[in-house]
Amino acid sequence: MTYTLLHGGTVVDVSGQTLTDILIKDGEITAVGNFSHLSEGDIQRIDCTGMLLLPGGVDVHTHLDSPLMGTTTADDFESGTIAAAMGGTTTIVDFAMQTPGSTLLDSLQVHREKAKHKAAIDYGMHMCITDLYDGAIDELPVLRQEGVSSLKIFMAYRGTLMLNDGQMYDVLKGASKAGSQVCVHAENGDVIDRIAEELVAQGKTGPGYHELARPPKTEIEAVERAIRIADMAEAPLYFVHLTTEGSVEAVARARSVGMPVSAETCTHYLTLDRAIYDEPGFEPAKAVLTPPLRTFEHREALWRGLNSGALSVVSSDHCPFCFEDKQRLVGADFRSIPNGGPGVEHRMSVVYGKGVAERKITIEKFVEITSTFPAQQFGLYPQKGHLGVGADADVVVLDPQGVTQISAGSQFQNIDYTLYEGWSLPGEIKKVFSRGKLVAADGQFVGQVGNGKYLQRAGY
Amino acid sequence: MTYTLLHGGTVVDVSGQTLTDILIKDGEITAVGNFSHLSEGDIQRIDCTGMLLLPGGVDVHTHLDSPLMGTTTADDFESGTIAAAMGGTTTIVDFAMQTPGSTLLDSLQVHREKAKHKAAIDYGMHMCITDLYDGAIDELPVLRQEGVSSLKIFMAYRGTLMLNDGQMYDVLKGASKAGSQVCVHAENGDVIDRIAEELVAQGKTGPGYHELARPPKTEIEAVERAIRIADMAEAPLYFVHLTTEGSVEAVARARSVGMPVSAETCTHYLTLDRAIYDEPGFEPAKAVLTPPLRTFEHREALWRGLNSGALSVVSSDHCPFCFEDKQRLVGADFRSIPNGGPGVEHRMSVVYGKGVAERKITIEKFVEITSTFPAQQFGLYPQKGHLGVGADADVVVLDPQGVTQISAGSQFQNIDYTLYEGWSLPGEIKKVFSRGKLVAADGQFVGQVGNGKYLQRAGY
Amino acid sequence: MTYTLLHGGTVVDVSGQTLTDILIKDGEITAVGNFSHLSEGDIQRIDCTGMLLLPGGVDVHTHLDSPLMGTTTADDFESGTIAAAMGGTTTIVDFAMQTPGSTLLDSLQVHREKAKHKAAIDYGMHMCITDLYDGAIDELPVLRQEGVSSLKIFMAYRGTLMLNDGQMYDVLKGASKAGSQVCVHAENGDVIDRIAEELVAQGKTGPGYHELARPPKTEIEAVERAIRIADMAEAPLYFVHLTTEGSVEAVARARSVGMPVSAETCTHYLTLDRAIYDEPGFEPAKAVLTPPLRTFEHREALWRGLNSGALSVVSSDHCPFCFEDKQRLVGADFRSIPNGGPGVEHRMSVVYGKGVAERKITIEKFVEITSTFPAQQFGLYPQKGHLGVGADADVVVLDPQGVTQISAGSQFQNIDYTLYEGWSLPGEIKKVFSRGKLVAADGQFVGQVGNGKYLQRAGY
Amino acid sequence: MTYTLLHGGTVVDVSGQTLTDILIKDGEITAVGNFSHLSEGDIQRIDCTGMLLLPGGVDVHTHLDSPLMGTTTADDFESGTIAAAMGGTTTIVDFAMQTPGSTLLDSLQVHREKAKHKAAIDYGMHMCITDLYDGAIDELPVLRQEGVSSLKIFMAYRGTLMLNDGQMYDVLKGASKAGSQVCVHAENGDVIDRIAEELVAQGKTGPGYHELARPPKTEIEAVERAIRIADMAEAPLYFVHLTTEGSVEAVARARSVGMPVSAETCTHYLTLDRAIYDEPGFEPAKAVLTPPLRTFEHREALWRGLNSGALSVVSSDHCPFCFEDKQRLVGADFRSIPNGGPGVEHRMSVVYGKGVAERKITIEKFVEITSTFPAQQFGLYPQKGHLGVGADADVVVLDPQGVTQISAGSQFQNIDYTLYEGWSLPGEIKKVFSRGKLVAADGQFVGQVGNGKYLQRAGY
């Protein structure tokens, strides 16, 4: 049939809700409105009565099939994108790591190869710069042409990932000139390394000490410094995974004077807290991710930051390592546990259930932070991120009366635990469309591996 | 014909632009999309090729037919709403003044009578509280039922309009309880009165001294105080006509910690500056409006504030007194000149020409600050403020290649001067639709007086 | 004998401690040093071995024999200054109230008459302005000539004491021109009156509700406003009795940009907290003073403020009303309880015992905030406030090994309670000299009523 | 004779001025006061009528006989301390550089040897840490016992002097534990290196571009970062040579919340400005010092900072390289010019002439920032830094009616230029006493080389 009509649902966008229909043709939204006059012949009607129709989720922070800390993340592009689709995310932007000794462009090709033929939903890529060899900056315009309009740098992990302030300045300048933006992992890694060493010297080696080694001030300092350096480089700046009240304040101050600074937080910082680090045995290792989970006060500040606009994106920072692998790889102390956790599958459900259903945010704000803003920030809008005419028909059909159950046993992520084990949340994703094709329906993956397209992203 | 189709234009909303068609039925937008399949029989096609289709302007700060400073504003609801329509504004929210000795409800009826049968576009009303008699607070829920969900109070003009801090607290509390919001004129009137007296005592009586009597700090102090008092009353707060960098910073700080504080600035603060006060003779009286025009530095801060989101609305503060009347009414010194100036007709054109065309703001931001945000802030959205399905078909057809000429001689405002005399601006408003009916076309008013409806506004 | 030699003690001033002798002649310090070469004939040697020699306390905030809230404070200049002397305070600056219907100058004479022949220690006077009649400002230079170089105004108590912002501006301007400074009671009285009314309307009439009627934000707002207005008037500003963290921050900000803003806090805000308001019966009335006592967090912020220099003075705000009178005068609710409490006698002992002995401040800081800074701030330095050559020989001999017991039964203040009942504090004042004459010795008053001199204070 | 009596002058200390005498015995002040009763036999009376008696200057930032940037500073301890003495400075604290490949303790001995037998006035030493070898932190308590209670670290000059943030944290922690403090050179060296490289790549190689390579934000960022890191390390922090308004604000904020942060600025930042960098030829090289000279606005902010207390010390940062040597050593661009300039000789005269005489600061503030505060900050008080009983008799006799002429030709500094060439300043230093001995008199050095003592400084 030529047309698909999503009929009877409530379409949500950033500024409101409308009881209306969506007409899809050739994978795109061709019209929004009331279409009683359309003949039945060429149209597939899908009844969405009582449902919310949301733009497909855009998760701009995932690490699939990615070499990190001596191992590889547990999800490849197949399991990872299926899990994403099942959770209502129809677009990811994954981090391509720079291979040591290799150019940025070559490293990108390596990562693109991993995705090809495997992705079940559309995907773009950021490029991580961890070794600023001569000529690296010159490749930024080429990357930009390849649709990679965002770079990532690290202010932590000296010796493996970290750039110094001068290199950060160079990347910021070069990116700005190329029409790209820079994503920053903002933690003062040098101070963290010293604190970690102090803890280990005191015999504090268990996984829970990971948290104490990375106190809030190590993040806040780095955020303030990055803002200053971006200001000197006259370049836009995007903070990944912010976790503290002080960081939100710093970003808010920068934005209030018109600086092009944006920031994300992640599902787990909004809905979990540091209590897990006090649990016995190796359990805290499940939350050995960076930055660590924080106190309740910081968590509330993050919700406030989303509502005030200081924070504009919620990502998953999906960087999964099996609990079993964490146990296998831990050496003398917490420093050798792979840093990261799963999340791409449950981001939409958890933020809806804990945010919208508990009235911390409106449904419009939910759409904004899980789809519209990430798409706009990373050059995917208006193709992705809204349910407007001409956009890709990436649609989530969510039943506000339904319930979502989370458990490691039933998840699609290729990992043996979840931080939301046993949670039962209001709201159930019934159907997910990717470019007009049904990919998830009533808990079953009905899409096709390899159908996901590489996204050429626009510049900043 | 049943349907009107605006065809071939670029539809703009807050988050982007789409080359698509708008289908109108019974005064509402019934669909957005591509409608080649529609039969020609029942449809009026309007060619909008090359045009921008914008949601009709929403001007939330006008004073029509209003008793102020011993006289009455020069535009009544007929001339005022025709001028608005000609300038692309399809909704106004006018300030009903409290008549001395009269209740709020009675005062509202008086003002509604003035509008009935005269308005050419839709209109709502705010209620000004200038005398907090016993029982006034009890009327706020009734006003709310009448669709008046916003009150206005003055921190200046002791003896006529001003409330003290305790009364402001009472109004804020009462409004919040009634689901209404409070608009504040933030200037420290008591200090201003003292400075003005000093100036007059020094023989500085000419109209240009109006500016010196109201220095930026008198506004900033009042803004900070009002935020503190709203915080204590746990009530939302809306600032009318902010003009200074310090005010923008204060609002930004409040918003960044999640306080429900919003603010507007006006066309003239964004595009003019204080130089007029240095002109000879009575000329400066044209800009005797409150607060006064400021320096270039403040003006730039206002544009920054719009872009950062600290400011969310641009209004006209249309409060016209003929230059001739200003001359007739001036007494011993500048203090007796009626405070106010015209603007409802040129708000959209001037902000477009000076903002969008000069790349200070994007076209999306233009829609946001002139239409979407004011509609949302004042309970008119989604009926007004966007071009979505179900919304009133208030549409502005703007030719970005056209030019707008402004002069007192050719304006529709019933007043003998304009602050933008002789300006020639990029962008020309070709057609304006109010609820699907053409009201302005190629510089002619083609609507009908009395067709404007009173708008029941939703609460905060 | 011609000379008195205080021998063997440790002399403390703001920048250090010296084991040396003080030589006194004709009521003044004539030399500091080692005087073994002096012949014994003409010298009275007083052994101070093991003692600290401190400059006599300067308490710049007392209300003696003062009409307030329909009654009169319990201490007159005789009992009040004897109590001060016993507690190591050798100078007070008392507040002369403006008598309703009377001029400032006449009111000052009335208050000076009350002091004459009664004061046991030296005293100056501030003038309170509570009714800004025509011509009041013109009297400020005359007051200045009379040695009254500081005025006080109230931002609270509408109808009796409060001035509005314009009047505050006038007083600030006039004072600055006269070389005087303005002391401000910073609370938003209008908001407080509304909150109090709300509480009473809810049946919350008991004395403990006094606290809830005056939340921290009512003080902070007033502090910020006063700073803004003083900035506009280009005048110095002194805050009496600050109690909150936000106030300290506001003053620190102002000072850090070079504004002439200073501030005091009081003994009780530093050492007590709000718990008393939860006590049963009428007990909370003992702490019905303005502003009220605050939480522990605010208290710590005040100590920090003293150490950082944001706060420079600790006064007693001695404004005593007998508990019996508070009970007698209370009407329908807490609003009619006279506001105030005792303190001039125990300021030095309590701040020493809780501050120096508990290592919150150094002994040098103690001298600074109880003597040197208040003397400098109010035009009494170098005559008062230090132990330098040429200064009045006002000396406190304190035994750091001794102990001070406080109880209503044994105090010299003419009042039936103390907020420090039963306290036992490290440090004991052994002797007090006023202009070289012993006035307190081992717990006995040995001075002479009437010996206190009126102090002509220098300008700001 | 046993006693020396400085008679008839005005003694100045931080809190006032007294017309009195100073009695000196055995190099110490033994009494202050009026001594008409002293017999003439054993006393040398020195008439100081009309003179100001000030505590000898304490300059805590000098680099004598010091290897830097491939050469050695032009003054050794002989010429440098004679110049200091001639300019009214009786104490210096010089920076001992760590010799590459050598321990801190050995490096200290090397520098102490350079001073021995050469110093004409008393001196202490800071220790610079530029290579944090294993075990370096363990030497800090030993250094402390040697009287070196302050370390210095650099946030600039990667490859030669710079420590990274983790090393800074270690030094701060170790110093705090040892009772020492850390002085920080706060500039973001990595960013500076990148900007410098950009400039050179653009052909901007002349000496004036030194300024552009080190913009104010590179200093401000480093100041904010160092405060954050000191806060995490819970250690005191002292900033050397601050130059910008933003730095002053950052320090003020830290101090206002009670953090143990202090800061100095230097003579030249207070009295010169960036205009010299626009001069033709090699002339700008005279002001190739770090940080560079700034604009007038920053300069005014520094004076404000001194008055508000945010800045507490004025040092010379005496680091002289002859103009001839600068010319000889410059290579391809400004980066190879030795960074530094002279100043120990003129600090007191210039700050008096430009500060006190031009009423930017009071004479008491002058004493505070040039003598008392530096002595207190660096463990030299009360031996140095005031004119109290028991202090070393280091006294400057200054004639406020006299005039000081500055020129390279007549200076005692061993260098061929001065930044104050041709200046004629109010105020003339007539005599300087070092521990009671006259060392400078009417422009002649009358002291003795080798008489200067090494000062064991107390901890923080």
PDB file of N, CA and C in Angstrom, chain A residues 388-433:
ATOM      1  N   GLY A 388       7.131  15.902  12.194  1.00  0.00           N
ATOM      2  CA  GLY A 388       6.653  16.904  11.251  1.00  0.00           C
ATOM      3  C   GLY A 388       6.711  16.390   9.819  1.00  0.00           C
ATOM      4  N   VAL A 389       6.044  17.134   8.945  1.00  0.00           N
ATOM      5  CA  VAL A 389       6.011  16.776   7.528  1.00  0.00           C
ATOM      6  C   VAL A 389       7.429  16.771   6.957  1.00  0.00           C
ATOM      7  N   GLY A 390       7.774  15.730   6.269  1.00  0.00           N
ATOM      8  CA  GLY A 390       9.086  15.618   5.660  1.00  0.00           C
ATOM      9  C   GLY A 390      10.090  14.858   6.500  1.00  0.00           C
ATOM     10  N   ALA A 391       9.770  14.653   7.766  1.00  0.00           N
ATOM     11  CA  ALA A 391      10.690  13.928   8.643  1.00  0.00           C
ATOM     12  C   ALA A 391      10.612  12.434   8.376  1.00  0.00           C
ATOM     13  N   ASP A 392      11.676  11.720   8.721  1.00  0.00           N
ATOM     14  CA  ASP A 392      11.638  10.263   8.692  1.00  0.00           C
ATOM     15  C   ASP A 392      10.524   9.787   9.626  1.00  0.00           C
ATOM     16  N   ALA A 393       9.824   8.761   9.184  1.00  0.00           N
ATOM     17  CA  ALA A 393       8.712   8.257   9.982  1.00  0.00           C
ATOM     18  C   ALA A 393       9.226   7.309  11.067  1.00  0.00           C
ATOM     19  N   ASP A 394       9.999   7.882  11.998  1.00  0.00           N
ATOM     20  CA  ASP A 394      10.460   7.156  13.182  1.00  0.00           C
ATOM     21  C   ASP A 394       9.474   7.482  14.293  1.00  0.00           C
ATOM     22  N   VAL A 395       8.656   6.514  14.652  1.00  0.00           N
ATOM     23  CA  VAL A 395       7.559   6.815  15.565  1.00  0.00           C
ATOM     24  C   VAL A 395       7.500   5.773  16.685  1.00  0.00           C
ATOM     25  N   VAL A 396       7.322   6.249  17.882  1.00  0.00           N
ATOM     26  CA  VAL A 396       7.105   5.374  19.032  1.00  0.00           C
ATOM     27  C   VAL A 396       5.639   5.469  19.432  1.00  0.00           C
ATOM     28  N   VAL A 397       4.975   4.318  19.533  1.00  0.00           N
ATOM     29  CA  VAL A 397       3.582   4.274  19.978  1.00  0.00           C
ATOM     30  C   VAL A 397       3.591   3.791  21.428  1.00  0.00           C
ATOM     31  N   LEU A 398       3.305   4.717  22.333  1.00  0.00           N
ATOM     32  CA  LEU A 398       3.426   4.410  23.756  1.00  0.00           C
ATOM     33  C   LEU A 398       2.056   4.425  24.413  1.00  0.00           C
ATOM     34  N   ASP A 399       1.804   3.385  25.175  1.00  0.00           N
ATOM     35  CA  ASP A 399       0.528   3.275  25.886  1.00  0.00           C
ATOM     36  C   ASP A 399       0.725   3.758  27.323  1.00  0.00           C
ATOM     37  N   PRO A 400       0.177   4.905  27.645  1.00  0.00           N
ATOM     38  CA  PRO A 400       0.398   5.429  28.999  1.00  0.00           C
ATOM     39  C   PRO A 400      -0.250   4.561  30.071  1.00  0.00           C
ATOM     40  N   GLN A 401      -1.187   3.730  29.699  1.00  0.00           N
ATOM     41  CA  GLN A 401      -1.837   2.847  30.676  1.00  0.00           C
ATOM     42  C   GLN A 401      -1.051   1.553  30.877  1.00  0.00           C
ATOM     43  N   GLY A 402      -0.137   1.241  29.974  1.00  0.00           N
ATOM     44  CA  GLY A 402       0.631   0.008  30.078  1.00  0.00           C
ATOM     45  C   GLY A 402       1.721   0.070  31.130  1.00  0.00           C
ATOM     46  N   VAL A 403       2.456  -1.037  31.261  1.00  0.00           N
ATOM     47  CA  VAL A 403       3.508  -1.140  32.273  1.00  0.00           C
ATOM     48  C   VAL A 403       4.734  -1.772  31.624  1.00  0.00           C
ATOM     49  N   THR A 404       5.911  -1.279  32.015  1.00  0.00           N
ATOM     50  CA  THR A 404       7.159  -1.861  31.533  1.00  0.00           C
ATOM     51  C   THR A 404       7.879  -2.558  32.680  1.00  0.00           C
ATOM     52  N   GLN A 405       8.243  -3.823  32.472  1.00  0.00           N
ATOM     53  CA  GLN A 405       9.007  -4.583  33.461  1.00  0.00           C
ATOM     54  C   GLN A 405      10.444  -4.677  32.971  1.00  0.00           C
ATOM     55  N   ILE A 406      11.401  -4.452  33.861  1.00  0.00           N
ATOM     56  CA  ILE A 406      12.805  -4.561  33.453  1.00  0.00           C
ATOM     57  C   ILE A 406      13.494  -5.679  34.233  1.00  0.00           C
ATOM     58  N   SER A 407      14.195  -6.547  33.500  1.00  0.00           N
ATOM     59  CA  SER A 407      15.040  -7.524  34.182  1.00  0.00           C
ATOM     60  C   SER A 407      16.128  -7.981  33.224  1.00  0.00           C
ATOM     61  N   ALA A 408      17.253  -8.393  33.788  1.00  0.00           N
ATOM     62  CA  ALA A 408      18.371  -8.867  32.966  1.00  0.00           C
ATOM     63  C   ALA A 408      17.943 -10.060  32.132  1.00  0.00           C
ATOM     64  N   GLY A 409      17.104 -10.873  32.708  1.00  0.00           N
ATOM     65  CA  GLY A 409      16.699 -12.097  32.021  1.00  0.00           C
ATOM     66  C   GLY A 409      15.945 -11.839  30.728  1.00  0.00           C
ATOM     67  N   SER A 410      15.165 -10.783  30.699  1.00  0.00           N
ATOM     68  CA  SER A 410      14.307 -10.562  29.540  1.00  0.00           C
ATOM     69  C   SER A 410      14.806  -9.466  28.609  1.00  0.00           C
ATOM     70  N   GLN A 411      15.967  -8.904  28.891  1.00  0.00           N
ATOM     71  CA  GLN A 411      16.390  -7.771  28.074  1.00  0.00           C
ATOM     72  C   GLN A 411      17.037  -8.219  26.766  1.00  0.00           C
ATOM     73  N   PHE A 412      17.128  -7.304  25.815  1.00  0.00           N
ATOM     74  CA  PHE A 412      17.749  -7.580  24.529  1.00  0.00           C
ATOM     75  C   PHE A 412      19.231  -7.209  24.528  1.00  0.00           C
ATOM     76  N   GLN A 413      19.641  -6.355  25.469  1.00  0.00           N
ATOM     77  CA  GLN A 413      21.052  -6.009  25.588  1.00  0.00           C
ATOM     78  C   GLN A 413      21.833  -7.278  25.899  1.00  0.00           C
ATOM     79  N   ASN A 414      23.012  -7.403  25.306  1.00  0.00           N
ATOM     80  CA  ASN A 414      23.812  -8.619  25.451  1.00  0.00           C
ATOM     81  C   ASN A 414      24.687  -8.559  26.709  1.00  0.00           C
ATOM     82  N   ILE A 415      24.033  -8.546  27.853  1.00  0.00           N
ATOM     83  CA  ILE A 415      24.776  -8.331  29.078  1.00  0.00           C
ATOM     84  C   ILE A 415      24.008  -8.978  30.224  1.00  0.00           C
ATOM     85  N   ASP A 416      24.746  -9.345  31.259  1.00  0.00           N
ATOM     86  CA  ASP A 416      24.156 -10.193  32.295  1.00  0.00           C
ATOM     87  C   ASP A 416      23.571  -9.443  33.486  1.00  0.00           C
ATOM     88  N   TYR A 417      23.445  -8.119  33.384  1.00  0.00           N
ATOM     89  CA  TYR A 417      22.792  -7.385  34.481  1.00  0.00           C
ATOM     90  C   TYR A 417      22.178  -6.098  33.952  1.00  0.00           C
ATOM     91  N   THR A 418      21.346  -5.531  34.744  1.00  0.00           N
ATOM     92  CA  THR A 418      20.857  -4.181  34.469  1.00  0.00           C
ATOM     93  C   THR A 418      20.772  -3.454  35.796  1.00  0.00           C
ATOM     94  N   LEU A 419      21.007  -2.152  35.740  1.00  0.00           N
ATOM     95  CA  LEU A 419      20.952  -1.355  36.977  1.00  0.00           C
ATOM     96  C   LEU A 419      19.517  -1.128  37.431  1.00  0.00           C
ATOM     97  N   TYR A 420      18.548  -1.491  36.603  1.00  0.00           N
ATOM     98  CA  TYR A 420      17.130  -1.252  36.926  1.00  0.00           C
ATOM     99  C   TYR A 420      16.411  -2.570  37.191  1.00  0.00           C
ATOM    100  N   GLU A 421      17.139  -3.568  37.617  1.00  0.00           N
ATOM    101  CA  GLU A 421      16.608  -4.915  37.834  1.00  0.00           C
ATOM    102  C   GLU A 421      15.323  -4.887  38.667  1.00  0.00           C
ATOM    103  N   GLY A 422      14.290  -5.497  38.104  1.00  0.00           N
ATOM    104  CA  GLY A 422      13.044  -5.648  38.859  1.00  0.00           C
ATOM    105  C   GLY A 422      12.142  -4.431  38.848  1.00  0.00           C
ATOM    106  N   TRP A 423      12.558  -3.377  38.157  1.00  0.00           N
ATOM    107  CA  TRP A 423      11.714  -2.178  38.128  1.00  0.00           C
ATOM    108  C   TRP A 423      10.449  -2.437  37.316  1.00  0.00           C
ATOM    109  N   SER A 424       9.363  -1.875  37.807  1.00  0.00           N
ATOM    110  CA  SER A 424       8.095  -1.924  37.093  1.00  0.00           C
ATOM    111  C   SER A 424       7.636  -0.485  36.908  1.00  0.00           C
ATOM    112  N   LEU A 425       7.538  -0.054  35.661  1.00  0.00           N
ATOM    113  CA  LEU A 425       7.341   1.366  35.387  1.00  0.00           C
ATOM    114  C   LEU A 425       6.059   1.630  34.612  1.00  0.00           C
ATOM    115  N   PRO A 426       5.349   2.698  34.930  1.00  0.00           N
ATOM    116  CA  PRO A 426       4.182   3.082  34.138  1.00  0.00           C
ATOM    117  C   PRO A 426       4.606   3.425  32.709  1.00  0.00           C
ATOM    118  N   GLY A 427       3.774   3.064  31.735  1.00  0.00           N
ATOM    119  CA  GLY A 427       4.077   3.389  30.334  1.00  0.00           C
ATOM    120  C   GLY A 427       4.646   2.177  29.629  1.00  0.00           C
ATOM    121  N   GLU A 428       4.101   1.869  28.448  1.00  0.00           N
ATOM    122  CA  GLU A 428       4.575   0.692  27.724  1.00  0.00           C
ATOM    123  C   GLU A 428       4.699   1.029  26.241  1.00  0.00           C
ATOM    124  N   ILE A 429       5.847   0.726  25.701  1.00  0.00           N
ATOM    125  CA  ILE A 429       6.057   0.959  24.278  1.00  0.00           C
ATOM    126  C   ILE A 429       5.429  -0.188  23.500  1.00  0.00           C
ATOM    127  N   LYS A 430       4.426   0.121  22.697  1.00  0.00           N
ATOM    128  CA  LYS A 430       3.673  -0.906  21.994  1.00  0.00           C
ATOM    129  C   LYS A 430       4.259  -1.195  20.614  1.00  0.00           C
ATOM    130  N   LYS A 431       4.571  -0.130  19.910  1.00  0.00           N
ATOM    131  CA  LYS A 431       5.091  -0.284  18.553  1.00  0.00           C
ATOM    132  C   LYS A 431       6.182   0.747  18.339  1.00  0.00           C
ATOM    133  N   VAL A 432       7.168   0.372  17.494  1.00  0.00           N
ATOM    134  CA  VAL A 432       8.197   1.323  17.089  1.00  0.00           C
ATOM    135  C   VAL A 432       8.364   1.219  15.575  1.00  0.00           C
ATOM    136  N   PHE A 433       8.295   2.374  14.903  1.00  0.00           N
ATOM    137  CA  PHE A 433       8.522   2.437  13.464  1.00  0.00           C
ATOM    138  C   PHE A 433       9.864   3.099  13.186  1.00  0.00           C
TER     139      PHE A 433
END
